[in-house]
Coordinates of C-alpha atoms in Angstrom, one line a residue:
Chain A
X1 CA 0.0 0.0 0.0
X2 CA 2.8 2.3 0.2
X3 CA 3.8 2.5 -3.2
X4 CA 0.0 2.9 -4.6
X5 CA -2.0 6.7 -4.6
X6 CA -5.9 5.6 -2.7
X7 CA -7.1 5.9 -6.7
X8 CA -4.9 3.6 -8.2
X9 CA -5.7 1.3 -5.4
X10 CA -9.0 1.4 -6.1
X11 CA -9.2 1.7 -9.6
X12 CA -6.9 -1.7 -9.2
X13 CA -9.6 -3.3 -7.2
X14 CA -12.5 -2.8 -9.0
X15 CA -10.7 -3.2 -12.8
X16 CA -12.6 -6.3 -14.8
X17 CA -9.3 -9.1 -15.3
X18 CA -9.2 -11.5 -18.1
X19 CA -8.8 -14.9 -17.5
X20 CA -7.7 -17.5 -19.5
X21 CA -8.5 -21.2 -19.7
X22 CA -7.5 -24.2 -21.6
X23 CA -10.2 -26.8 -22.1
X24 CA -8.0 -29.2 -24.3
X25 CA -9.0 -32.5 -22.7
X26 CA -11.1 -31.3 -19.6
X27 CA -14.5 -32.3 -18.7
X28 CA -16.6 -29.0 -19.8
X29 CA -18.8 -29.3 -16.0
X30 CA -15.6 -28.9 -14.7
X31 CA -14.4 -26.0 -16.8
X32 CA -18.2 -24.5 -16.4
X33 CA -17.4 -24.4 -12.1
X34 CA -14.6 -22.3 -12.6
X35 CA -15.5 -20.1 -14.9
X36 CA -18.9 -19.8 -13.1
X37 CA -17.4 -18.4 -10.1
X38 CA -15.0 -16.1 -12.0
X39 CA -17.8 -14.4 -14.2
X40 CA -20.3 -14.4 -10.7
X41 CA -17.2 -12.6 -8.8
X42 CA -16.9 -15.1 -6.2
X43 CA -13.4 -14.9 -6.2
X44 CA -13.2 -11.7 -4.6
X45 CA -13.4 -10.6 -1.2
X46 CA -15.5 -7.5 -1.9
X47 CA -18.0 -9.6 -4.0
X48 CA -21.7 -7.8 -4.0
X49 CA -24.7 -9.3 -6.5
X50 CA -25.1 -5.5 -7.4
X51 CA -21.7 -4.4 -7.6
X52 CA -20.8 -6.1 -11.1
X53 CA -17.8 -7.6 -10.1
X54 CA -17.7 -10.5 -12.2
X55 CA -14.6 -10.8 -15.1
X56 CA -14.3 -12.0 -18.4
X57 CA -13.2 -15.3 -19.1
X58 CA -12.0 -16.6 -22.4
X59 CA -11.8 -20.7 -22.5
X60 CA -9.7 -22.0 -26.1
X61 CA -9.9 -25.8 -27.1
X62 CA -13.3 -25.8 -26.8
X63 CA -13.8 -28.8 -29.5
X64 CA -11.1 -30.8 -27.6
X65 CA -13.5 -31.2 -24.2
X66 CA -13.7 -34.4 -23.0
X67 CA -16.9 -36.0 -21.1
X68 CA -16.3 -38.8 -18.8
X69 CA -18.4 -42.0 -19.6
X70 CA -20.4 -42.6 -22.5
X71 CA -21.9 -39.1 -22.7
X72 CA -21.1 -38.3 -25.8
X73 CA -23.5 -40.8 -27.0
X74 CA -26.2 -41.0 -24.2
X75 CA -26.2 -37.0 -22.9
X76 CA -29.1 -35.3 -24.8
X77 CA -29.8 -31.8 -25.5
X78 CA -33.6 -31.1 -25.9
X79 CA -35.0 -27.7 -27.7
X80 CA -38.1 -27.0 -28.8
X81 CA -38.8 -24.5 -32.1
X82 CA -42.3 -23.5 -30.6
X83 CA -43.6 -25.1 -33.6
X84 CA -46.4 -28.7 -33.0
X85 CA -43.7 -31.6 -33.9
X86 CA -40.6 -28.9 -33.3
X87 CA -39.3 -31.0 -30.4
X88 CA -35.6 -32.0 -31.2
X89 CA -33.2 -33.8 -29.5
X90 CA -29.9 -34.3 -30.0
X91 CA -27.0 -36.5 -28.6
X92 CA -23.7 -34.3 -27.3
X93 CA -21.4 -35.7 -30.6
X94 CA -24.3 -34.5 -32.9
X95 CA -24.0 -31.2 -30.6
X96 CA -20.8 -30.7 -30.6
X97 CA -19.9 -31.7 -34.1
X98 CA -22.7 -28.7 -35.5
X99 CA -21.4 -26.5 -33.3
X100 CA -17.9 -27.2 -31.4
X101 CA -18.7 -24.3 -28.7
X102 CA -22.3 -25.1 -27.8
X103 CA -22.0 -28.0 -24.8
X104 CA -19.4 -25.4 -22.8
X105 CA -21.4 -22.4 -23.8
X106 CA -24.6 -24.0 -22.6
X107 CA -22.5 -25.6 -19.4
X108 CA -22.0 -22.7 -18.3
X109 CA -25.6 -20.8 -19.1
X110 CA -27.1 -23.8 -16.9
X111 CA -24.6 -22.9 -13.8
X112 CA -25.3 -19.2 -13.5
X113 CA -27.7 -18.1 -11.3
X114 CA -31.4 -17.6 -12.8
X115 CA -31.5 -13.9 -12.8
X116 CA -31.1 -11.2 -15.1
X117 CA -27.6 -10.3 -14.2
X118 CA -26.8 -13.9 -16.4
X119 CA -27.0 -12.6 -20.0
X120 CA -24.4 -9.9 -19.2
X121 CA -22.2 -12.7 -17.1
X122 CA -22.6 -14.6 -21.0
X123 CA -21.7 -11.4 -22.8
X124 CA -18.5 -11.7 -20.8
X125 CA -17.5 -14.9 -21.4
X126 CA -15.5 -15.8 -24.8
X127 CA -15.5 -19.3 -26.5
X128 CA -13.4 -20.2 -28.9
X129 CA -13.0 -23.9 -30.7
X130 CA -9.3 -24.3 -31.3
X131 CA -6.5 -21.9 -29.7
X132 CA -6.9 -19.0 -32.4
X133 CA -7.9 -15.9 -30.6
X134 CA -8.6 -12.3 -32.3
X135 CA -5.5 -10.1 -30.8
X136 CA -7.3 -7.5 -29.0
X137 CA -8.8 -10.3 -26.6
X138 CA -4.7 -12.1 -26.2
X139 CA -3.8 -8.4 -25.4
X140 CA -6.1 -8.0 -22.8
X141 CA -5.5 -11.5 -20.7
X142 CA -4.4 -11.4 -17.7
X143 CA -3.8 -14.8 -15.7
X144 CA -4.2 -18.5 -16.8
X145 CA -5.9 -20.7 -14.9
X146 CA -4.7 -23.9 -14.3
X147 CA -6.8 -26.8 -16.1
X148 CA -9.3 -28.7 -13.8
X149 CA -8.1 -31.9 -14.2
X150 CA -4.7 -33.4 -14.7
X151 CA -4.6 -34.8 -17.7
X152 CA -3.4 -38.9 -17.6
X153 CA -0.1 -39.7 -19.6
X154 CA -0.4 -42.3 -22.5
X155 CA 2.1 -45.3 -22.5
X156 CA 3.9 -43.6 -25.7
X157 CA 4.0 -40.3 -23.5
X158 CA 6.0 -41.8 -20.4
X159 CA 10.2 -42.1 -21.4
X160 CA 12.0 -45.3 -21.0
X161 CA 13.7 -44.5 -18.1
X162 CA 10.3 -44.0 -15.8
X163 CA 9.2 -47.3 -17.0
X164 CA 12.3 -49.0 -16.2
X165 CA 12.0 -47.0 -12.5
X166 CA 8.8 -48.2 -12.7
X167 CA 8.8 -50.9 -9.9
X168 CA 7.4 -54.4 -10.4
X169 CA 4.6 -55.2 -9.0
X170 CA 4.9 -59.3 -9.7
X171 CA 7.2 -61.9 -11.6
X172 CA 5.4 -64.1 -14.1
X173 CA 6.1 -67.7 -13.5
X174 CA 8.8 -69.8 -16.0
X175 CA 5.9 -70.8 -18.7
X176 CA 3.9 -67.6 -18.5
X177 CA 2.8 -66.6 -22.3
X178 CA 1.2 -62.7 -22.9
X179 CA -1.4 -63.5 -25.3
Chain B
X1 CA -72.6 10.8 24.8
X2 CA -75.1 9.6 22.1
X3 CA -76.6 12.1 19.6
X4 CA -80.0 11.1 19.0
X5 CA -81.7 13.8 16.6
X6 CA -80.4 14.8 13.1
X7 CA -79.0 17.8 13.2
X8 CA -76.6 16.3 16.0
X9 CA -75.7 14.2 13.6
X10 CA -74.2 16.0 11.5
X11 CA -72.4 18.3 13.6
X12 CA -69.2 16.5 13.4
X13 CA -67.4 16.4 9.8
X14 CA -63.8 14.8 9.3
X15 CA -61.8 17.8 8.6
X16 CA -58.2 16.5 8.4
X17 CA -59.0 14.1 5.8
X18 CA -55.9 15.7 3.7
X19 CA -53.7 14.6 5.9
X20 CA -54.7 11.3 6.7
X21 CA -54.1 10.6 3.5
X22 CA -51.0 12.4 3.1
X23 CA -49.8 10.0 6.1
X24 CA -50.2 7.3 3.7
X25 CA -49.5 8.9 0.3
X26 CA -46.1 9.8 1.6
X27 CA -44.9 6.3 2.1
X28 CA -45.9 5.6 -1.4
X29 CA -44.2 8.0 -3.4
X30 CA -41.7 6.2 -5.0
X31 CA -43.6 3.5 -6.1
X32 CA -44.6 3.2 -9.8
X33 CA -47.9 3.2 -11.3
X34 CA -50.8 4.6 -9.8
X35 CA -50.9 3.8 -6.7
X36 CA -48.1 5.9 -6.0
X37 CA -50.9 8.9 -5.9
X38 CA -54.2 7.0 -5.8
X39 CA -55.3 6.5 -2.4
X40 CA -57.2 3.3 -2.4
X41 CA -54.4 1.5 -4.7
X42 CA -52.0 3.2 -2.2
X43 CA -53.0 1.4 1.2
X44 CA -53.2 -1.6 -0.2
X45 CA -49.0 -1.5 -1.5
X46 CA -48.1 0.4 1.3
X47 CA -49.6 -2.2 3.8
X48 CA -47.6 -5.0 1.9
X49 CA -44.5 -2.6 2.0
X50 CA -44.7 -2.6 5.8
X51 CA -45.4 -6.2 6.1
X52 CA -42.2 -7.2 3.8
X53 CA -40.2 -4.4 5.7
X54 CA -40.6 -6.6 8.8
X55 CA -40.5 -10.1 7.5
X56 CA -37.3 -8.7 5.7
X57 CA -35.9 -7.5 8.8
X58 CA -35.1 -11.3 9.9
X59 CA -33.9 -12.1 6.7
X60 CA -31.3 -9.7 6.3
X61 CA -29.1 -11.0 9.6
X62 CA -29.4 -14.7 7.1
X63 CA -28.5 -12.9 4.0
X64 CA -25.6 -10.6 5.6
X65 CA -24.1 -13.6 6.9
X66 CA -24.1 -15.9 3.4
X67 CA -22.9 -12.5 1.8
X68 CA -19.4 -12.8 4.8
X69 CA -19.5 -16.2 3.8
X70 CA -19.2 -16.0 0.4
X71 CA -16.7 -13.2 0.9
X72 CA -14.2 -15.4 3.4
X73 CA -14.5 -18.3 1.4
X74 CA -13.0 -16.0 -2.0
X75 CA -10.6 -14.8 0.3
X76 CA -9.2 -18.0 2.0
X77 CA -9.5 -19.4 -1.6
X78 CA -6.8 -17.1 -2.6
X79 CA -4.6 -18.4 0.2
X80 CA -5.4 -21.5 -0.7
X81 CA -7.7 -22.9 2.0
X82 CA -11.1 -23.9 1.6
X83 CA -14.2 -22.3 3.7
X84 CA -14.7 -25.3 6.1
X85 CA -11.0 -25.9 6.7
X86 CA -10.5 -22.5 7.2
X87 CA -13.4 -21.5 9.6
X88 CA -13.0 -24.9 11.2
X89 CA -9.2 -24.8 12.0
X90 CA -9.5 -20.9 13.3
X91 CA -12.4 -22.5 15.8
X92 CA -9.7 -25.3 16.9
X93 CA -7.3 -22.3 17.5
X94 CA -9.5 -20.8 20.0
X95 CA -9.7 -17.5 17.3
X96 CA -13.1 -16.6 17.7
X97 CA -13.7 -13.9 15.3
X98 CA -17.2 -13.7 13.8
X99 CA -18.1 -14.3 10.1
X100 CA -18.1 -10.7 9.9
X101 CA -14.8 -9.4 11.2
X102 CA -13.4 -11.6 9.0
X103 CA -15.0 -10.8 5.8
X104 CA -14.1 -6.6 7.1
X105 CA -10.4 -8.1 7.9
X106 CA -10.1 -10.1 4.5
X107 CA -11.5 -6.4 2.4
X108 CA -9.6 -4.0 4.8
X109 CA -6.5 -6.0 5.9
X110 CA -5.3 -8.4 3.4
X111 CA -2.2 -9.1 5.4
X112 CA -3.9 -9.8 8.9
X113 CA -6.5 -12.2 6.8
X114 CA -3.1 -13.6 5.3
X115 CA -2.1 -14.5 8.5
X116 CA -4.8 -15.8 9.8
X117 CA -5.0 -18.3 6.7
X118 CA -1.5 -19.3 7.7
X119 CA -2.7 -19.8 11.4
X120 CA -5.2 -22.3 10.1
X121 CA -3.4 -23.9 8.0
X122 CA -0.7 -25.0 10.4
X123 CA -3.8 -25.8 13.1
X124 CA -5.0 -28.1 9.8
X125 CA -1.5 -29.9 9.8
X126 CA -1.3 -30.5 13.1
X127 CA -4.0 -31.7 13.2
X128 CA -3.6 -34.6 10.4
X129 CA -0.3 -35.4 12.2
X130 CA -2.0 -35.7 15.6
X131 CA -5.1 -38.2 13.6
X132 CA -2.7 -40.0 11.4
X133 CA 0.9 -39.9 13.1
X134 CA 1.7 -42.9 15.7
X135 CA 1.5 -40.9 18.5
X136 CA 5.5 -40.5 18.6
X137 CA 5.7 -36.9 17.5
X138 CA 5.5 -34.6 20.4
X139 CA 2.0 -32.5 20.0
X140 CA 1.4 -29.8 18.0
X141 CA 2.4 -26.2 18.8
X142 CA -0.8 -24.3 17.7
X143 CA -3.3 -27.5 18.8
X144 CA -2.8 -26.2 22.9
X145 CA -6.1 -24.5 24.1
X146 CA -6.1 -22.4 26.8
X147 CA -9.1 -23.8 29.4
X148 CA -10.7 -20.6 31.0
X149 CA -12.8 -22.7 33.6

């Protein structure tokens, strides 16, 4: 506090940050908690439904989310045109192949609280499929966050020397055959 | 004293009318529609005003504390504690500062809230050592309580 004027201070505290996420790989519930509490304002101390504290939050790799299970075949998305026989439903792959942003997007939509302050929290938040972003938004990020969940290493990914250190677990007996 | 004939009767009139329902009007004024000027619309929202005035005056104290709530668990967050361990572990400590000094403290003194986070977190340590250790390591520092009776 020494080195900042009261103004600055303030100003500082009530600035809108940038956050940035990486969904390559993540479960998109998961990357829908964070962000919900970042674009709420829950993060900060001095949080206040009616101050309009919340920040923006830009989440890349959209397309590369993964859901856990067999959701991509058994979660369903249901709209309705408003038209008689306009009832459509839709698995998450048919979802996310027609639109790579939509299962996030709509994540996150679901999380925020029920009140009007939500469309301007989904104003705030920026989606995009792959890690191409316009240059004005990679100017104005501030933090990344770290990913959700750690990402498992494949068997080509781990080097020799770790699966050497690797200790064994049992010997096979003399006449043992891997089929 | 009953007034039995007619003229009697009417020898009273109401003469403050105005500001009877001035009393009312005035509590109404910033409502919108017409019962901000309309008398008999008026009552009626001002009576329900009054009624959620005083029904709202129990619910604040339950609102102000899920708002400090809210703000201490943002602000252990950042020191990487959750709410529960946090409020739990400061409890164990014998700290008993309410919900709402410590959401003031974690706004107004950053480094004091700091502190505190780092008070818990050791309290949370010990704690594990004392439930999970053999019983061998001499007790934690932080885990003695002072016993007032």
């Amino acid at each position: 506090m020494a080195s900042y004027t009261k103004a600055a201070q303030q100003w500082a505290t009530f600035a809108r940050a940038w956050y940035l996420i990486d969904g390559k790989l993540q479960p998109p519930g998961k990357l829908a908690a964070v962000s919900v509490i970042r674009l709420q304002g829950k993060h900060k101390p001095m949080y206040h439904a009616l101050s309009d504290c919340g920040d923006h939050v830009v989440i890349i790799n959209t397309r590369h989310i993964a859901f856990s299970g067999n959701k991509w075949e058994q979660k369903v998305y249901s709209s309705h045109t408003g038209y008689p026989g306009g009832f459509k439903q839709v698995t998450a792959a048919q979802l996310h192949i027609k639109d790579p942003t939509a299962i996030v997007k709509l994540a996150i939509y679901r999380m925020l609280p029920k009140n009007l302050h939500r469309r301007t929290m989904m104003q705030r938040l920026h989606l995009f499929p792959e890690d191409v972003i316009p240059e004005d938004i990679r100017n104005n990020l501030v933090e990344e966050l770290p990913q959700p969940r750690k990402i498992p290493k494949r068997l080509d990914e781990y080097t020799q020397e770790e699966i050497d250190a690797f200790p064994i677990l049992w010997t096979p007996p003399k006449d043992y055959r891997k089929t | 004293m009953v007034l039995l004939s007619l003229p009697c009767w009417l020898r009273s009139r109401l003469t403050d009318r105005f500001w009877r329902v001035q009393a009312v009007l005035k509590h109404a004024r910033h409502f919108r529609g017409r019962k901000n000027r309309c008398f008999k619309l008026a009552i009626r929202s001002v009576q329900r005003a009054f009624v959620k005035t005083t029904k709202a005056r129990r619910k604040k104290k339950s609102f102000m504390r899920e708002l400090w709530i809210t703000r201490i668990e943002a602000a252990s967050l950042e020191h990487g504690l959750k709410y529960p361990a946090f409020i739990g572990n400061l409890l164990k400590c014998q700290v008993d500062l309410n919900r709402k000094m410590l959401a003031d403290l974690a706004i107004y003194e950053p480094k004091t809230f700091k502190s505190l986070a780092a008070l818990a977190q050791r309290r949370r340590q010990e704690g594990f050592l004392a439930a999970l250790g053999d019983g061998k390591e001499p007790e934690g520092i932080f885990s003695r309580t002072v016993h007032h009776y």
